[in-house]
PDB file of C-alpha atoms in Angstrom:
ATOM      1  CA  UNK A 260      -9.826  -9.810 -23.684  1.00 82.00           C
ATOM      2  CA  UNK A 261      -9.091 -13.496 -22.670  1.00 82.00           C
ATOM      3  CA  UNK A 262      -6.257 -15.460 -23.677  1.00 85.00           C
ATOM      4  CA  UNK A 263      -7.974 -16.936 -25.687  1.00 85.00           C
ATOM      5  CA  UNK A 264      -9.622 -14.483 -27.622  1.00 87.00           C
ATOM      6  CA  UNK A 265      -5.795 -13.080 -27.848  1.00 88.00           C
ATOM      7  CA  UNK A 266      -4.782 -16.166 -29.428  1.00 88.00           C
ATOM      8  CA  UNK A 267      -7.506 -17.765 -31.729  1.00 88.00           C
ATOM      9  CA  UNK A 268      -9.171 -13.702 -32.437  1.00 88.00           C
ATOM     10  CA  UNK A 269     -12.437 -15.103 -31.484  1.00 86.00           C
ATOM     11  CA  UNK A 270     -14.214 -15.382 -28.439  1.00 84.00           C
ATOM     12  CA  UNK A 271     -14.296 -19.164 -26.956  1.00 79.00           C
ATOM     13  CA  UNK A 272     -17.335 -21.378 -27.127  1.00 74.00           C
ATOM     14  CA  UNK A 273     -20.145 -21.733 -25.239  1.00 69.00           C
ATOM     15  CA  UNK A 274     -20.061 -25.469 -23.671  1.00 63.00           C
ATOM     16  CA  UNK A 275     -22.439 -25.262 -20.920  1.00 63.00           C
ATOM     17  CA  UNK A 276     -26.092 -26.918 -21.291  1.00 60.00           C
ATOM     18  CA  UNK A 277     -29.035 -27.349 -19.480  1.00 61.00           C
ATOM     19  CA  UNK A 278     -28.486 -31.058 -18.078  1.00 57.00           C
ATOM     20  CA  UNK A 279     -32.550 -31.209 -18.005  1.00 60.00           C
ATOM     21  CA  UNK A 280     -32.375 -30.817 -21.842  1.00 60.00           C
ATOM     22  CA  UNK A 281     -33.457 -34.061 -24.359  1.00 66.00           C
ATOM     23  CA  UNK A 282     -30.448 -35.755 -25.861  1.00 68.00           C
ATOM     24  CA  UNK A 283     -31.420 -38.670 -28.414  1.00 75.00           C
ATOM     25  CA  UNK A 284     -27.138 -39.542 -28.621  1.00 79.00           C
ATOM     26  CA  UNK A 285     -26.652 -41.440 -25.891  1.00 76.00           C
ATOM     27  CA  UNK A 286     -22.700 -41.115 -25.485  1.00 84.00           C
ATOM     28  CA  UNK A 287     -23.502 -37.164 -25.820  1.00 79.00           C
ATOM     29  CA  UNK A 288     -25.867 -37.049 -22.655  1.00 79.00           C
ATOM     30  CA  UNK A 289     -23.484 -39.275 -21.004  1.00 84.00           C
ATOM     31  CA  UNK A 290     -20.690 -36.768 -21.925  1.00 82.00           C
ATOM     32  CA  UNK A 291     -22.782 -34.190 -20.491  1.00 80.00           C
ATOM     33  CA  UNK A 292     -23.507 -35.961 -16.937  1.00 83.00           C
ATOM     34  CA  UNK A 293     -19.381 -36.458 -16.573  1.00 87.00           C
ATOM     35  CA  UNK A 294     -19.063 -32.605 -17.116  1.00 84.00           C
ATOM     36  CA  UNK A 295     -21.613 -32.037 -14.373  1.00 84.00           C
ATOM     37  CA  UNK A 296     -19.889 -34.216 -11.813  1.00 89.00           C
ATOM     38  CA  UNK A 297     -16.101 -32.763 -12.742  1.00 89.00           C
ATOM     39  CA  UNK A 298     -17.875 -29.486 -12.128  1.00 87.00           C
ATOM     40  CA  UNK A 299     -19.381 -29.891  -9.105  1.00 90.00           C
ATOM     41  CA  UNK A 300     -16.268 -31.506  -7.486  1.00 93.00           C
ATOM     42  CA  UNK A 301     -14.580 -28.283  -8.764  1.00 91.00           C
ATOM     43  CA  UNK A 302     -16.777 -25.880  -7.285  1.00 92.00           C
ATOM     44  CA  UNK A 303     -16.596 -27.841  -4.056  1.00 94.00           C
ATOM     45  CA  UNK A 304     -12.601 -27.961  -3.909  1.00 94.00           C
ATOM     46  CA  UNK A 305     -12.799 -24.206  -4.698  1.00 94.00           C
ATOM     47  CA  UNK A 306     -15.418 -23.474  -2.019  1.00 95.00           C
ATOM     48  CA  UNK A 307     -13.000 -26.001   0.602  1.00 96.00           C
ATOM     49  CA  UNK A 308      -9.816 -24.009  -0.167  1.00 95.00           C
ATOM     50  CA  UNK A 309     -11.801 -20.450  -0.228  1.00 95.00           C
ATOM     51  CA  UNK A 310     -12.826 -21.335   3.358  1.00 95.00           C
ATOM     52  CA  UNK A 311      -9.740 -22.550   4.576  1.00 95.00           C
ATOM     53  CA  UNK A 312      -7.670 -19.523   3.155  1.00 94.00           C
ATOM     54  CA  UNK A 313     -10.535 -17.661   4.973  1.00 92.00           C
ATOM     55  CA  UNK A 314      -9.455 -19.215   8.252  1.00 92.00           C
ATOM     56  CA  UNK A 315      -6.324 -18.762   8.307  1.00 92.00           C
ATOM     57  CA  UNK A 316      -6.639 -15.131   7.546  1.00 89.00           C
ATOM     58  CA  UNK A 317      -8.826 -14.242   9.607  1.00 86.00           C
ATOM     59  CA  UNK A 318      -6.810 -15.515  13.004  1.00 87.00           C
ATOM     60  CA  UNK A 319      -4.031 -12.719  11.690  1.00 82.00           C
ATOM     61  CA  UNK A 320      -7.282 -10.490  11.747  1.00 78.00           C
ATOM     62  CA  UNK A 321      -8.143  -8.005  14.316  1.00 76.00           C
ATOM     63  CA  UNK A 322     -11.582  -6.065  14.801  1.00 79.00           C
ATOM     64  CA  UNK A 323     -11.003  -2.839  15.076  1.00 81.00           C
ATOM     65  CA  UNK A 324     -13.185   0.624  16.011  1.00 84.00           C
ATOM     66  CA  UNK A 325     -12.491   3.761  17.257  1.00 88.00           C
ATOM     67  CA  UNK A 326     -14.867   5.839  18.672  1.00 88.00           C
ATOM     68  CA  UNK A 327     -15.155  10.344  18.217  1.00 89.00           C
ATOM     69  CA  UNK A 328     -12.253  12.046  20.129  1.00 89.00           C
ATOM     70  CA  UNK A 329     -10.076   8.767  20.071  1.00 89.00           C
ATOM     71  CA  UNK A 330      -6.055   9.344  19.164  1.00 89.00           C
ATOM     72  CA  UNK A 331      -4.717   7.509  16.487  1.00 89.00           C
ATOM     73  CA  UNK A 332      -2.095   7.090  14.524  1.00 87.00           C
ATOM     74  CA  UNK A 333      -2.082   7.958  10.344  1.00 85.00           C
ATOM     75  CA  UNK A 334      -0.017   5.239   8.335  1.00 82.00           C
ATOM     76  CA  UNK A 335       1.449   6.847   5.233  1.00 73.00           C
ATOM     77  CA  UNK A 336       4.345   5.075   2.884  1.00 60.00           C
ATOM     78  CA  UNK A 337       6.308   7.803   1.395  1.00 47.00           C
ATOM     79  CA  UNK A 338       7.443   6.230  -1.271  1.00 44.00           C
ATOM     80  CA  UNK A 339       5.862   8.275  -4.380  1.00 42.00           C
ATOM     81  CA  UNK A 340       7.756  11.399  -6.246  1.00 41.00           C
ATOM     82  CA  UNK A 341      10.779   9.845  -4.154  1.00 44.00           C
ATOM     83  CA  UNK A 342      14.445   9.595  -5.302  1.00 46.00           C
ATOM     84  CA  UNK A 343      15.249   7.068  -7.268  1.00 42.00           C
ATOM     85  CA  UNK A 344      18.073   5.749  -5.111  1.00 47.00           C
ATOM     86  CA  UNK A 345      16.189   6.583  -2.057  1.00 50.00           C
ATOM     87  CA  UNK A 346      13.582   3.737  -2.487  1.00 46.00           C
ATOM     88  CA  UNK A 347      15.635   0.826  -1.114  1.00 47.00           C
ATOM     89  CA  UNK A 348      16.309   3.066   2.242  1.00 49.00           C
ATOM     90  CA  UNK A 349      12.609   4.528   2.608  1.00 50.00           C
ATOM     91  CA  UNK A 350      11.472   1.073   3.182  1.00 48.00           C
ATOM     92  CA  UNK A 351      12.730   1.918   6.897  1.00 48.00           C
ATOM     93  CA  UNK A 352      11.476   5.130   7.199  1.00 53.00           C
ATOM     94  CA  UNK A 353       8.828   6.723   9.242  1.00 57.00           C
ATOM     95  CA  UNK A 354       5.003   4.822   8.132  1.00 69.00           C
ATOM     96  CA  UNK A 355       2.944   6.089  11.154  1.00 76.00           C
ATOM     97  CA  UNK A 356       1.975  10.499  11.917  1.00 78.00           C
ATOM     98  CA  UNK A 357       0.082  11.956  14.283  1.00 76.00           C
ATOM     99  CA  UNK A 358      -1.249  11.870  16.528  1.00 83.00           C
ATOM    100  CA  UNK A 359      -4.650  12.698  15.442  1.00 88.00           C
ATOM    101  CA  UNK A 360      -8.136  13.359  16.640  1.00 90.00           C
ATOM    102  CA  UNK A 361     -11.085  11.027  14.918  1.00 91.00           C
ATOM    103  CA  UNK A 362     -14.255  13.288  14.327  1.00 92.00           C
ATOM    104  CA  UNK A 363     -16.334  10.863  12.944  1.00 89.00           C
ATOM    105  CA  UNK A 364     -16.984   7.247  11.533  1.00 89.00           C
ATOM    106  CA  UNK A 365     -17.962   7.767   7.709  1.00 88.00           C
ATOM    107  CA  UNK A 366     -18.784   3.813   7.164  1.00 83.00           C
ATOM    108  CA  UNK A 367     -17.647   0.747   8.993  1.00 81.00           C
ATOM    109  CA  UNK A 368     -14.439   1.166   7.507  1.00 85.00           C
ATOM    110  CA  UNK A 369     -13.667   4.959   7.244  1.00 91.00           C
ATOM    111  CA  UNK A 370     -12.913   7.707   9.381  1.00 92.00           C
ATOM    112  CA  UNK A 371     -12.613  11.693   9.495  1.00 92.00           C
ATOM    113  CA  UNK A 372      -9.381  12.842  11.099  1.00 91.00           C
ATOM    114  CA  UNK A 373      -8.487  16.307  11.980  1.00 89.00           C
ATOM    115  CA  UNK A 374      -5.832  16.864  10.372  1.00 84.00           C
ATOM    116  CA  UNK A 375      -3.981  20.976  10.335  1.00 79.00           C
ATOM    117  CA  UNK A 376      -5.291  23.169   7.935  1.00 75.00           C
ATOM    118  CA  UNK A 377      -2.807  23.600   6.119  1.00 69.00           C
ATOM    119  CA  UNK A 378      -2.201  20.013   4.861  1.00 70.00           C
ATOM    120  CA  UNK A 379      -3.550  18.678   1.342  1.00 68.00           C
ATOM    121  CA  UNK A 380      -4.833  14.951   2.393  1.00 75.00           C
ATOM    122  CA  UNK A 381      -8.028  14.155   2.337  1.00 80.00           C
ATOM    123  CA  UNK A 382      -9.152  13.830   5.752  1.00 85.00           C
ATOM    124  CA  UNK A 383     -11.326  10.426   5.536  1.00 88.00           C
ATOM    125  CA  UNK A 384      -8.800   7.239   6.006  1.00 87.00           C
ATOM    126  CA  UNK A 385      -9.690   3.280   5.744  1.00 88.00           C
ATOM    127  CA  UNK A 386      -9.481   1.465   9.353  1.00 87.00           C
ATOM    128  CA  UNK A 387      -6.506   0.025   7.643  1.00 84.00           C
ATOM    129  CA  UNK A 388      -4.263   3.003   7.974  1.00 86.00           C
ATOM    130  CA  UNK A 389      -5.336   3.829  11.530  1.00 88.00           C
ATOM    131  CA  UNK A 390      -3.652   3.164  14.481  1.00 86.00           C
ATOM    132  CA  UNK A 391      -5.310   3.530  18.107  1.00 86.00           C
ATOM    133  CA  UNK A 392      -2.964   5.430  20.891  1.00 83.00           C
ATOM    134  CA  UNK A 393      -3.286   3.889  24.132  1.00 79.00           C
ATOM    135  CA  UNK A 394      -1.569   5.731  26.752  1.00 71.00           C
ATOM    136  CA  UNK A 395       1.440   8.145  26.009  1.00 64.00           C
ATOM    137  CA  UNK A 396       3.889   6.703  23.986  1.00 58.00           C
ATOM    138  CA  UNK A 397       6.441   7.971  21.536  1.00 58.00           C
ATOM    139  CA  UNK A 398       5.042   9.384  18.587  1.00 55.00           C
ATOM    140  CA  UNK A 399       6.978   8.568  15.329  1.00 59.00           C
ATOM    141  CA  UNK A 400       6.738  11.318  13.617  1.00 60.00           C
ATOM    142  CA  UNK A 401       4.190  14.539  14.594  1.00 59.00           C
ATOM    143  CA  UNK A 402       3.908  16.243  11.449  1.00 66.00           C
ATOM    144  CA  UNK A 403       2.695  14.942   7.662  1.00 70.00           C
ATOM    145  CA  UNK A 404       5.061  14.189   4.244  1.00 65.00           C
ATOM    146  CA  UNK A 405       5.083  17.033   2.143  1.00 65.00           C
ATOM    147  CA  UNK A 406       3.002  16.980  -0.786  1.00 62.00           C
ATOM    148  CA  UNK A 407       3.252  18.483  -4.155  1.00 59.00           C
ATOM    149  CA  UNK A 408       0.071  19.904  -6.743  1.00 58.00           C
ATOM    150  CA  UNK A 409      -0.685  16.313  -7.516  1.00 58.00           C
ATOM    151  CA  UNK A 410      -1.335  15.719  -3.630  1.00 53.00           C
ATOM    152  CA  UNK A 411       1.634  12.752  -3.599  1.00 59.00           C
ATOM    153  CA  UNK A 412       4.105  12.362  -1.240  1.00 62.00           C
ATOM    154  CA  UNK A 413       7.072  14.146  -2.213  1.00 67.00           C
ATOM    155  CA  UNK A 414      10.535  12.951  -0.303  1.00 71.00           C
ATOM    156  CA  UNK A 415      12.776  16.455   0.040  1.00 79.00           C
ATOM    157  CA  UNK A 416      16.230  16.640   2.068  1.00 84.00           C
ATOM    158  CA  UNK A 417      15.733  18.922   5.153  1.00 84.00           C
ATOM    159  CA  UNK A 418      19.211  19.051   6.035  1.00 89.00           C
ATOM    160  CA  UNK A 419      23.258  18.004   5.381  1.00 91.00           C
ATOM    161  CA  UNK A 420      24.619  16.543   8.384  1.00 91.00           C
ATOM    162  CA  UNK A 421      28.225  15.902   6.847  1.00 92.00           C
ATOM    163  CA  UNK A 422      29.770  15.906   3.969  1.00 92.00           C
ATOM    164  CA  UNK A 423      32.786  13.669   2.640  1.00 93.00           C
ATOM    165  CA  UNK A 424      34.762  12.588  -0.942  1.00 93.00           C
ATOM    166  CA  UNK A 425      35.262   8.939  -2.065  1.00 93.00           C
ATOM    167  CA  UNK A 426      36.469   7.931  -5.090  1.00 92.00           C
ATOM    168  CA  UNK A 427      34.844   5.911  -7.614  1.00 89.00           C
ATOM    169  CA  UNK A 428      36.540   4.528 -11.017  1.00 89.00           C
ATOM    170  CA  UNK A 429      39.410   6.962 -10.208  1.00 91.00           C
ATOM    171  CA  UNK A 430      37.597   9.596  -9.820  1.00 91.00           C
ATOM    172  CA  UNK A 431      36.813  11.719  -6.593  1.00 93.00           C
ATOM    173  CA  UNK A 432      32.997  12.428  -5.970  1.00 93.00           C
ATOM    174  CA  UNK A 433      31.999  14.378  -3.309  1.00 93.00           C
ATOM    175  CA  UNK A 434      29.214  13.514  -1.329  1.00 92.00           C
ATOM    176  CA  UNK A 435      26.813  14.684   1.415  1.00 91.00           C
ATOM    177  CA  UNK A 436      24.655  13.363   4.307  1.00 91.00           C
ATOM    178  CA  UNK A 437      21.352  14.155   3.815  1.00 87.00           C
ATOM    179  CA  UNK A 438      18.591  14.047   6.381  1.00 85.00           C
ATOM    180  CA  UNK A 439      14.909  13.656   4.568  1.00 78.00           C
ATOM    181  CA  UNK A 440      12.000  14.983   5.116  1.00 74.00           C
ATOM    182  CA  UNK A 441      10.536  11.964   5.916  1.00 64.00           C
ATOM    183  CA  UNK A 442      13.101   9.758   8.057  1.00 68.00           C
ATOM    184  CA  UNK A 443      14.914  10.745  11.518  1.00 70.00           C
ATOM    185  CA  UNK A 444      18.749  11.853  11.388  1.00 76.00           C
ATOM    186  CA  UNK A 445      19.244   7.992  12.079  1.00 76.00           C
ATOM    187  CA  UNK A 446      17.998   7.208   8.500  1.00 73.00           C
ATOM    188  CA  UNK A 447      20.218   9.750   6.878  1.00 81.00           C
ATOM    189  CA  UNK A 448      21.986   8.649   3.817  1.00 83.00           C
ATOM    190  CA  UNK A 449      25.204   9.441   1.765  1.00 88.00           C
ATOM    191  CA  UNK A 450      24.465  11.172  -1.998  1.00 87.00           C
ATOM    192  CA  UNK A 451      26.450  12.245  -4.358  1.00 89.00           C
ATOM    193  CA  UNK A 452      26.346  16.208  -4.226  1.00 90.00           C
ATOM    194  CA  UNK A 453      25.503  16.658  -8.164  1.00 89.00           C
ATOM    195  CA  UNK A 454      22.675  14.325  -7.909  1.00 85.00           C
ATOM    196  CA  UNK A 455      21.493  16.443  -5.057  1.00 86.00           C
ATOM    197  CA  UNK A 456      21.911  19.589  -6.930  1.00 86.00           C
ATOM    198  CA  UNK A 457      20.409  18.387 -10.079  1.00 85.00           C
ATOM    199  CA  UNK A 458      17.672  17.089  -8.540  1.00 81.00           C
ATOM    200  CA  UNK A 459      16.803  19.620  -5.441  1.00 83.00           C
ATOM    201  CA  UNK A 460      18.336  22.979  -7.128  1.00 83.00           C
ATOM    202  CA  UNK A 461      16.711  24.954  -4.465  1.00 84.00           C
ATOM    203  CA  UNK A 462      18.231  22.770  -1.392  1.00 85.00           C
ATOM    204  CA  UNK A 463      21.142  24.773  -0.128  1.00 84.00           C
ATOM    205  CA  UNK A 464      23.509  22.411   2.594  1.00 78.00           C
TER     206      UNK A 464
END
């Protein structure tokens, strides 16, 4: 509902009327020109600053298209079924796979992929996400985030690099360096080892 209807219960009047129709009050059709004029000059200023937002956008803009048999690059943000204290360093992680092979333009905007068998993404991406290859160049990251049944991104520790104790309010808390699934041993970060365990039981440093 509108905020209005939220705040009087009812829905709000209709004000608009023909400006063709007969008024016999004069200061009521004059009324009724003034609302004309205030909403043309609105629709104008709206149109004006539509345009120029257009503008601007559209020199950050780039038209892209790929054509069959073209390598590109698959953007993916892991950042769903993640850790909760994971999310601020994820932010730097790996967003580009592949490479991968386009089969086929779906639409303007979308394209098949071959992607390996055994993965669980859909195989048709928006432009958006795509990322053309030109020439050989260092590929980010060659294989796809794990998924879980609900097809989302799940973020998993692949290994423990180190492990160390600090102490915090007195107490000491041992901790571990974990390497995730999807960031580079440079990403690694320290965790505490009984949030590990609690929350990856079958993970075994």
């Amino acid at each position: 509902m509108s905020p209005f209807q939220a705040l009087y219960g009812c829905t709000p009047p209709h004000l608009a009327f023909p400006s063709t129709a007969a008024i016999s009050v004069g200061v009521v059709e004059e009324y009724l020109k003034q609302i004309d004029v205030v909403m043309d000059i609105l629709k104008d200023a709206l149109h004006y600053y539509q345009e120029r937002r257009k503008l601007f956008a559209d020199l950050k803009r780039t038209k892209r298209h790929f054509e069959v048999w073209d390598k590109v690059y698959l953007k993916l943000q892991p950042y769903i079924q993640a850790f909760v204290s994971l999310r601020r360093n994820l932010k730097l992680a790996v967003k580009y796979y592949g490479t991968f092979t386009v089969l086929y333009r779906i639409i303007l905007e979308a394209y098949k992929l071959h992607l390996p068998a055994e993965e669980r993404i859909h195989h048709v991406f928006r432009i958006s996400q795509l990322k053309k290859q030109i020439g050989i160049s260092h590929t980010p990251s060659p294989a796809l985030p794990i998924l879980d049944t609900d097809r989302q991104i799940l973020v998993i520790p692949a290994a423990a690099l180190d492990s160390r104790t600090i102490t915090r309010n007195g107490i000491v808390v041992p901790q571990l360096l974990i390497q995730w699934t999807t960031a580079s041993a440079e990403d690694a970060t320290w965790e505490d080892s009984t949030h590990i365990q609690h929350h990856f039981a079958k993970f075994n440093p």
